GROMACS .gro file of C-alpha atoms in nm:
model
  282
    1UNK     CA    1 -15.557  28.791  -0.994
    2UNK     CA    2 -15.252  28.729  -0.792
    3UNK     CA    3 -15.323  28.405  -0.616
    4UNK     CA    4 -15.514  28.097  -0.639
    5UNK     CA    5 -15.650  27.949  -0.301
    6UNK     CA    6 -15.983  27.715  -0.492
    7UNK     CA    7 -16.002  27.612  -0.832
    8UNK     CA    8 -16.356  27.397  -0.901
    9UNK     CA    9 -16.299  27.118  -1.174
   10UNK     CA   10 -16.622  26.978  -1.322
   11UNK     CA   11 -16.633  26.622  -1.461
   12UNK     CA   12 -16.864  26.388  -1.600
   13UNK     CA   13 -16.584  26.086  -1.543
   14UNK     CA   14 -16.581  26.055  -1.945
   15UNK     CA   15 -16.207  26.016  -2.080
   16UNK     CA   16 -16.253  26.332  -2.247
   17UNK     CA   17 -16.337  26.543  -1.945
   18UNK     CA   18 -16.087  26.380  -1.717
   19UNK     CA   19 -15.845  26.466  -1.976
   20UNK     CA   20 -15.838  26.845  -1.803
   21UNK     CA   21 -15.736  26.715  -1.491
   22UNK     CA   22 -15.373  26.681  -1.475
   23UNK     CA   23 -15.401  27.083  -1.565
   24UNK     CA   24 -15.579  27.132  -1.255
   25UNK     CA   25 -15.355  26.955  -1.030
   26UNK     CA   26 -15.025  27.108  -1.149
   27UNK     CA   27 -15.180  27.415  -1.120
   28UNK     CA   28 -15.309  27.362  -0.774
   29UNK     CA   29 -14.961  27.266  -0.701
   30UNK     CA   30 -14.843  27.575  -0.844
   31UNK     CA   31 -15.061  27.775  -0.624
   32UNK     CA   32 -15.108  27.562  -0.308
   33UNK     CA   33 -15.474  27.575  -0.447
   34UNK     CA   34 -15.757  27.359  -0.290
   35UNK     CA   35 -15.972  27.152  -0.575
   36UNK     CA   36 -16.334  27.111  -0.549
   37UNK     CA   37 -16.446  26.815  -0.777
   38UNK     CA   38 -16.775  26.834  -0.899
   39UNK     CA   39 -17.009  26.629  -1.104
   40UNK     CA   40 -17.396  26.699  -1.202
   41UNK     CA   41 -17.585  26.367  -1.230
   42UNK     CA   42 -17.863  26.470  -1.480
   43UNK     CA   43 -18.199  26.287  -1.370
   44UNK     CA   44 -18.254  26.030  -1.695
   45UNK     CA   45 -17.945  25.987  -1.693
   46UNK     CA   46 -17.962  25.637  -1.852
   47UNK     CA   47 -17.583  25.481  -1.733
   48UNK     CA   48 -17.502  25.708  -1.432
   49UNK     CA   49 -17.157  25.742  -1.327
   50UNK     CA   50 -17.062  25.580  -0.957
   51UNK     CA   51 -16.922  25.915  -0.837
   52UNK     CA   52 -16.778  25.755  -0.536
   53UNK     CA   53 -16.567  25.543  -0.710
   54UNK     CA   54 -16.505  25.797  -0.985
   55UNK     CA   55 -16.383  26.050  -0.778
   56UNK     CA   56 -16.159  25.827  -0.539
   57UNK     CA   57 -15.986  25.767  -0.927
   58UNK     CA   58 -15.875  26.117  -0.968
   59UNK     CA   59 -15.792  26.203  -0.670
   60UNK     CA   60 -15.555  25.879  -0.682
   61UNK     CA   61 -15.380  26.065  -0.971
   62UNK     CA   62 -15.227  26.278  -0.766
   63UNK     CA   63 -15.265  26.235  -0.367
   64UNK     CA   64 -15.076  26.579  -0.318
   65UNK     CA   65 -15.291  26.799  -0.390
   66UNK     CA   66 -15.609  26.871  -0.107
   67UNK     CA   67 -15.913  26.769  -0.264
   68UNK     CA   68 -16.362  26.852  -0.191
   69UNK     CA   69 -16.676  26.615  -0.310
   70UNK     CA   70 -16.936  26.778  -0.448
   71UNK     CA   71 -17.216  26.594  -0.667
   72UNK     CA   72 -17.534  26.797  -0.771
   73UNK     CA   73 -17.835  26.630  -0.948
   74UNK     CA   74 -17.985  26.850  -1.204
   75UNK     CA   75 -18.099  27.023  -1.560
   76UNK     CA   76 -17.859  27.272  -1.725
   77UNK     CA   77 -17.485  27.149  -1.573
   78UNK     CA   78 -17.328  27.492  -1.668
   79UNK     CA   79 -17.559  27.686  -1.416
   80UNK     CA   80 -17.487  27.411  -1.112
   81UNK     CA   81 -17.120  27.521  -1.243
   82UNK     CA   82 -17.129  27.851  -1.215
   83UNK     CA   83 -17.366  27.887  -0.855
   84UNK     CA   84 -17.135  27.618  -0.721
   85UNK     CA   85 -16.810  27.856  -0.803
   86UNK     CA   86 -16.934  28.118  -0.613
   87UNK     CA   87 -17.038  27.957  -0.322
   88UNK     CA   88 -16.744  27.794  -0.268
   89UNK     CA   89 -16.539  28.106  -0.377
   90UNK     CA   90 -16.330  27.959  -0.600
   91UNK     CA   91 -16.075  28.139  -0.810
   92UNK     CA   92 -16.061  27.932  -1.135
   93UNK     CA   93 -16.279  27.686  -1.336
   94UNK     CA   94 -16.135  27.389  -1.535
   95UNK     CA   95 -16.302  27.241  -1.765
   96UNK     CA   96 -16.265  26.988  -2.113
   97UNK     CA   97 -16.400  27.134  -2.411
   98UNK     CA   98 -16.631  26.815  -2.423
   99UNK     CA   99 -16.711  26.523  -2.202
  100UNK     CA  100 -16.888  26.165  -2.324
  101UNK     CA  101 -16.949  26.349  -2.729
  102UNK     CA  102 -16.817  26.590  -2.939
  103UNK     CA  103 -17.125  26.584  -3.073
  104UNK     CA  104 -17.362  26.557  -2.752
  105UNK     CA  105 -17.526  26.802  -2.557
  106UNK     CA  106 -17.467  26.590  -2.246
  107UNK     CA  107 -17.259  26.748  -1.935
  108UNK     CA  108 -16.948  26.860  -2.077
  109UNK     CA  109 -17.045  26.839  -2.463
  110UNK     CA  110 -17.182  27.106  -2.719
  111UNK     CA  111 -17.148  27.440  -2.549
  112UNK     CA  112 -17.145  27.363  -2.206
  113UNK     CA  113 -16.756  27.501  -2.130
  114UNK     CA  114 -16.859  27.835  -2.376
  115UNK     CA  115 -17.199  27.900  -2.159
  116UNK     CA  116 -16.993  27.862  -1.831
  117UNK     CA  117 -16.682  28.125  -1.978
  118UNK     CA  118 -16.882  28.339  -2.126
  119UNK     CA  119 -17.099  28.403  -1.779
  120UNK     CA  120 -16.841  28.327  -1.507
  121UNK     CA  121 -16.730  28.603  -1.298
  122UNK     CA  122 -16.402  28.385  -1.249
  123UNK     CA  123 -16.152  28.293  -1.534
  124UNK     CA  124 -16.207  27.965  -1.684
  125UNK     CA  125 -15.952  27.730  -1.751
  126UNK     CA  126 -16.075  27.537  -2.067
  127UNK     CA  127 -15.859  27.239  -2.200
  128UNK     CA  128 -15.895  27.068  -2.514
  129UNK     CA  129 -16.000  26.748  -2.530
  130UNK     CA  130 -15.847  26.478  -2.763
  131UNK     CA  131 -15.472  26.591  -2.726
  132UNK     CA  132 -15.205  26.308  -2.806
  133UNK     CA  133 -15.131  26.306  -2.434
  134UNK     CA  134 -15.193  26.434  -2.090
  135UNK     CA  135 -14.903  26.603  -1.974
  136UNK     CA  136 -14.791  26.457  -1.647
  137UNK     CA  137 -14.667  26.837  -1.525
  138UNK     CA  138 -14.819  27.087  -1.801
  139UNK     CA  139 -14.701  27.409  -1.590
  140UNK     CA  140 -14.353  27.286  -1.667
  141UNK     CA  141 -14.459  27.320  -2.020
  142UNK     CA  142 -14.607  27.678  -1.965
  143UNK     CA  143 -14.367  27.864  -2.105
  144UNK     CA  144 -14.516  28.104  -2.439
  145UNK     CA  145 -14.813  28.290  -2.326
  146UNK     CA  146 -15.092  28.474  -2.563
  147UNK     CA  147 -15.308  28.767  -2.443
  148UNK     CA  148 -15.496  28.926  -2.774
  149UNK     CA  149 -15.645  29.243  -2.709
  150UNK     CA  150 -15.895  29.471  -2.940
  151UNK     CA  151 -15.849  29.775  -2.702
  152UNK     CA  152 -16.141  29.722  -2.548
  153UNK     CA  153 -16.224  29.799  -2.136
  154UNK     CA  154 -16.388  29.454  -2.141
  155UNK     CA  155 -16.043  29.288  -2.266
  156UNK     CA  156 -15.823  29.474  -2.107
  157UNK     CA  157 -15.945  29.253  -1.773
  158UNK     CA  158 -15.831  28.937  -1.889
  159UNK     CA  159 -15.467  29.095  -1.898
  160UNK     CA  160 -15.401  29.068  -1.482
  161UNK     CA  161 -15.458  28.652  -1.518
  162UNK     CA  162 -15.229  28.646  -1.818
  163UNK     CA  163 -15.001  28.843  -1.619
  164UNK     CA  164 -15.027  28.641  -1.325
  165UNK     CA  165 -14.988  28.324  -1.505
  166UNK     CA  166 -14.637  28.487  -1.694
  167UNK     CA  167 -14.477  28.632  -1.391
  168UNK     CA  168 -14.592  28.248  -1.171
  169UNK     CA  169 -14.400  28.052  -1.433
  170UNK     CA  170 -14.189  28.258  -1.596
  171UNK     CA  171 -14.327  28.223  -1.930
  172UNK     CA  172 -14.299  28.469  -2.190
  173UNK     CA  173 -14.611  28.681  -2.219
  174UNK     CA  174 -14.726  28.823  -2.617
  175UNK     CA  175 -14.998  29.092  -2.656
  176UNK     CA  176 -15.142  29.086  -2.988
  177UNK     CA  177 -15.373  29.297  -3.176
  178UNK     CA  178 -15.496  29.227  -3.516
  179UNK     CA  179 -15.563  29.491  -3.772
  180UNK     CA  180 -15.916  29.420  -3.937
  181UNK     CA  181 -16.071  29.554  -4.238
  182UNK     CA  182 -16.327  29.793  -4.285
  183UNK     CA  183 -16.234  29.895  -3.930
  184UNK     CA  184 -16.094  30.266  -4.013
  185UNK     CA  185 -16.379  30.460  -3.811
  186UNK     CA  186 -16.270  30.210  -3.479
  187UNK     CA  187 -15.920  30.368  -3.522
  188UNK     CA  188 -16.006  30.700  -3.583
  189UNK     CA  189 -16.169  30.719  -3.291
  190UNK     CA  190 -15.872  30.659  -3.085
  191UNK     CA  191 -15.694  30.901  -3.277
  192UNK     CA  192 -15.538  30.652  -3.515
  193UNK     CA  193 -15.550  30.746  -3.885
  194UNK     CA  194 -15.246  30.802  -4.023
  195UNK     CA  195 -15.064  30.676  -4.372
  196UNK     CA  196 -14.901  30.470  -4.116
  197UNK     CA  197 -15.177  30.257  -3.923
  198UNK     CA  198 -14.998  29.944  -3.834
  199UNK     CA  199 -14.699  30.164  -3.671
  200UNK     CA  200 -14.937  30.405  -3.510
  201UNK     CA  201 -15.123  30.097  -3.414
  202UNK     CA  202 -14.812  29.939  -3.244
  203UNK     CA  203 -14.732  30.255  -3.075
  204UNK     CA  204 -15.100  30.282  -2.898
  205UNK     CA  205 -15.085  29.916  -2.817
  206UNK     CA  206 -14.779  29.960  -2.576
  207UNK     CA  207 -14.937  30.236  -2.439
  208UNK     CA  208 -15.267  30.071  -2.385
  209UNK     CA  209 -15.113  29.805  -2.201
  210UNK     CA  210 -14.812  29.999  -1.986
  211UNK     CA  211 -15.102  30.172  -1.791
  212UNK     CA  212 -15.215  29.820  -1.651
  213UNK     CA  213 -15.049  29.632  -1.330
  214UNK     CA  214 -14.804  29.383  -1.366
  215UNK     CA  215 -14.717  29.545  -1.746
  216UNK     CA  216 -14.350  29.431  -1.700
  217UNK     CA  217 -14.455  29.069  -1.780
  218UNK     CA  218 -14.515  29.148  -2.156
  219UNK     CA  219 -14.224  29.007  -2.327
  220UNK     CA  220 -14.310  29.116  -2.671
  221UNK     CA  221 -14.626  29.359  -2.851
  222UNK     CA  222 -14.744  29.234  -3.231
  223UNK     CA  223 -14.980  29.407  -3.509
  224UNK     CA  224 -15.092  29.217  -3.751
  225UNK     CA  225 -15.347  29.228  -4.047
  226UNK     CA  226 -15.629  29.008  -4.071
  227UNK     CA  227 -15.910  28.849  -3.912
  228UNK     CA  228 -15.846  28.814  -3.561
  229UNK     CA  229 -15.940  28.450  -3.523
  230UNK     CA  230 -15.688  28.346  -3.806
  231UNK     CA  231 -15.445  28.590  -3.701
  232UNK     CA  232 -15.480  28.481  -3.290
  233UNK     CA  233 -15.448  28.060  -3.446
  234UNK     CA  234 -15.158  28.134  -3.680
  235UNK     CA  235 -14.979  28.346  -3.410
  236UNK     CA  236 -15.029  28.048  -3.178
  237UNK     CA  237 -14.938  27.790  -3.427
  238UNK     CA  238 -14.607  27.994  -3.519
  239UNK     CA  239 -14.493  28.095  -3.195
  240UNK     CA  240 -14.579  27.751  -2.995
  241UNK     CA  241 -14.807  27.900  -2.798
  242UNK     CA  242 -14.929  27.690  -2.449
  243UNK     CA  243 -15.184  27.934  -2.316
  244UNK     CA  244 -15.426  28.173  -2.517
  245UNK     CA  245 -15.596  28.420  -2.186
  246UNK     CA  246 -15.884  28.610  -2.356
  247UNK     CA  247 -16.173  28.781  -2.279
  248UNK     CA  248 -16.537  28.713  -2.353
  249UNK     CA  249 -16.679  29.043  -2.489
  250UNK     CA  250 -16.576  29.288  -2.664
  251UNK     CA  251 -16.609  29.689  -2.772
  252UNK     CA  252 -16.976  29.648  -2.666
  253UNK     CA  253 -17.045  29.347  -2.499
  254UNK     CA  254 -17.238  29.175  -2.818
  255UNK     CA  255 -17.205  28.869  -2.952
  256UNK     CA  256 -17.093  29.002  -3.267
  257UNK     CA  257 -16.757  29.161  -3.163
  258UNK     CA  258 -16.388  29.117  -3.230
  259UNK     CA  259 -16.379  28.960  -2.911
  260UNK     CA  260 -16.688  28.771  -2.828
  261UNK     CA  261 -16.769  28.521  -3.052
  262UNK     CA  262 -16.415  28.475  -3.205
  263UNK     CA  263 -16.373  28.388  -2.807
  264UNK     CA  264 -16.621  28.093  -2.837
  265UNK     CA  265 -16.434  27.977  -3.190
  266UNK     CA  266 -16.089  27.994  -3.035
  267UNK     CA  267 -16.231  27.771  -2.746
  268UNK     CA  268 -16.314  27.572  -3.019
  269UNK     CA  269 -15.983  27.554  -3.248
  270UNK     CA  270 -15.675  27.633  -3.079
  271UNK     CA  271 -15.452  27.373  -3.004
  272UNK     CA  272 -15.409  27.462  -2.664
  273UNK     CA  273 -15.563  27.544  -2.303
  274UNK     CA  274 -15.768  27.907  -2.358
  275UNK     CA  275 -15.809  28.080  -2.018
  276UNK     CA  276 -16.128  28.309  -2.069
  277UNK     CA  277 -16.237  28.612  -1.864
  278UNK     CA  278 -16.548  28.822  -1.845
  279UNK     CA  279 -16.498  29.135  -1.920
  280UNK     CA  280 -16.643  29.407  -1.848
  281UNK     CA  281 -16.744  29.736  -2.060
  282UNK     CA  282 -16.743  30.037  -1.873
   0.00000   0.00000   0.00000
């Protein structure tokens, strides 16, 4: 992932979901990226947005940046989404974590963003809603960069957008791997069962990630112990962390994996923008 030409936002026009916007216009700047706005009018719908007039309000946010209509009327928002991302062969989704509810299953709300990152082919740039305050230029804010890996094929493809992202704004770039319990047979397997597992562990982790392009953006490795959702939210609470890039699966593509669901709960939790990638087993 070395450039961004189209990056699709979807909106429902709430407050909530046009809270992700000013992301996708300084990024779009950042990139000389095209934005297609989209919005899926869902038949029922019982006080239907003007998109006319809702659109012609973004785009007067920031008149720089080269802007696309697009309005589809339909069931199931995160499938118009996704078909609508590859027909226009965009590069990046942006999304809020919710739109009108926290609470509602309506556009934006319930799972909508984690059904569209867990099966887009394109990374997806998820913001959370209910910040303080929109940043007027958050890529001049994009400075500490997480990428947590559990060694997996499928994770290791969400390192080139981290990468990308690092080396574009010159933000420092962690790689973190988090030691869990019960998980000695996992490590054996890779060779790793020494008195000296976190070490060895640190070791292979450099290693891991040195055989991958753009390696020279990593700015600093880290082992810890733990659960890897508390250890990925701490490490992002202690080191100030403005981007978390993870993938979706794991070490077998199940819902049940290190990376996976903890995915879907760090969408859910951290405190900042998560850009998700589908990975890829092999």
């Amino acid at each position: 992932m070395a450039q961004i030409n189209t990056i699709l936002f979807a909106t429902d026009f709430s407050e909530n979901s046009n809270h992700a916007f000013p992301y996708a216009t300084a990024l779009a700047k950042a990139f000389k990226a095209k934005i297609v706005l989209m919005h899926v009018e869902e038949p029922g719908e019982s006080d239907p947005a003007n998109p006319e007039h809702s659109f012609k309000s973004l785009e007067d946010y920031d008149g720089e940046v080269e802007t696309e209509r697009v309005v589809i009327r339909g069931h199931a928002p995160y499938k118009h989404i996704l078909e609508l991302s590859r027909k226009k062969n965009c590069d990046l989704i942006v999304m809020a974590t919710h739109g009108h509810s926290a609470l509602s299953q309506f556009f934006l709300g319930g799972s909508t963003a984690e059904e569209v990152s867990r099966f887009s082919t394109i990374p997806v740039f998820i913001v959370k809603t209910g910040e303080d305050a929109t940043p007027e230029n958050y890529t001049g804010r994009l400075k500490e960069i997480l990428f947590p890996t559990d060694f997996s094929e499928a994770a290791k493809q969400a390192f080139a957008p981290a990468a990308t992202f690092a080396k574009k704004f010159g933000a420092h770039l962690f790689v973190l791997h988090s030691i869990e319990e019960d998980s000695q047979d996992f490590y054996a397997e890779l060779g790793l069962a020494g008195d000296n597992l976190k070490a060895d562990v640190g070791a292979y982790l450099q290693s891991h990630i040195a055989s991958l392009p753009d390696a020279d953006a990593v700015t600093s490795y880290h082992v810890t112990e733990g659960k890897a959702e508390s250890e990925i939210l701490q490490f992002i609470e202690a080191q100030g962390i403005d981007l978390v890039a993870i993938a979706t699966q794991g070490h077998s593509g199940i819902q049940e994996d290190l990376i996976g669901s903890t995915t879907d709960r760090i969408i859910r939790q951290a405190p900042c923008p998560v850009l998700t990638v589908r990975g890829y087993n092999q």
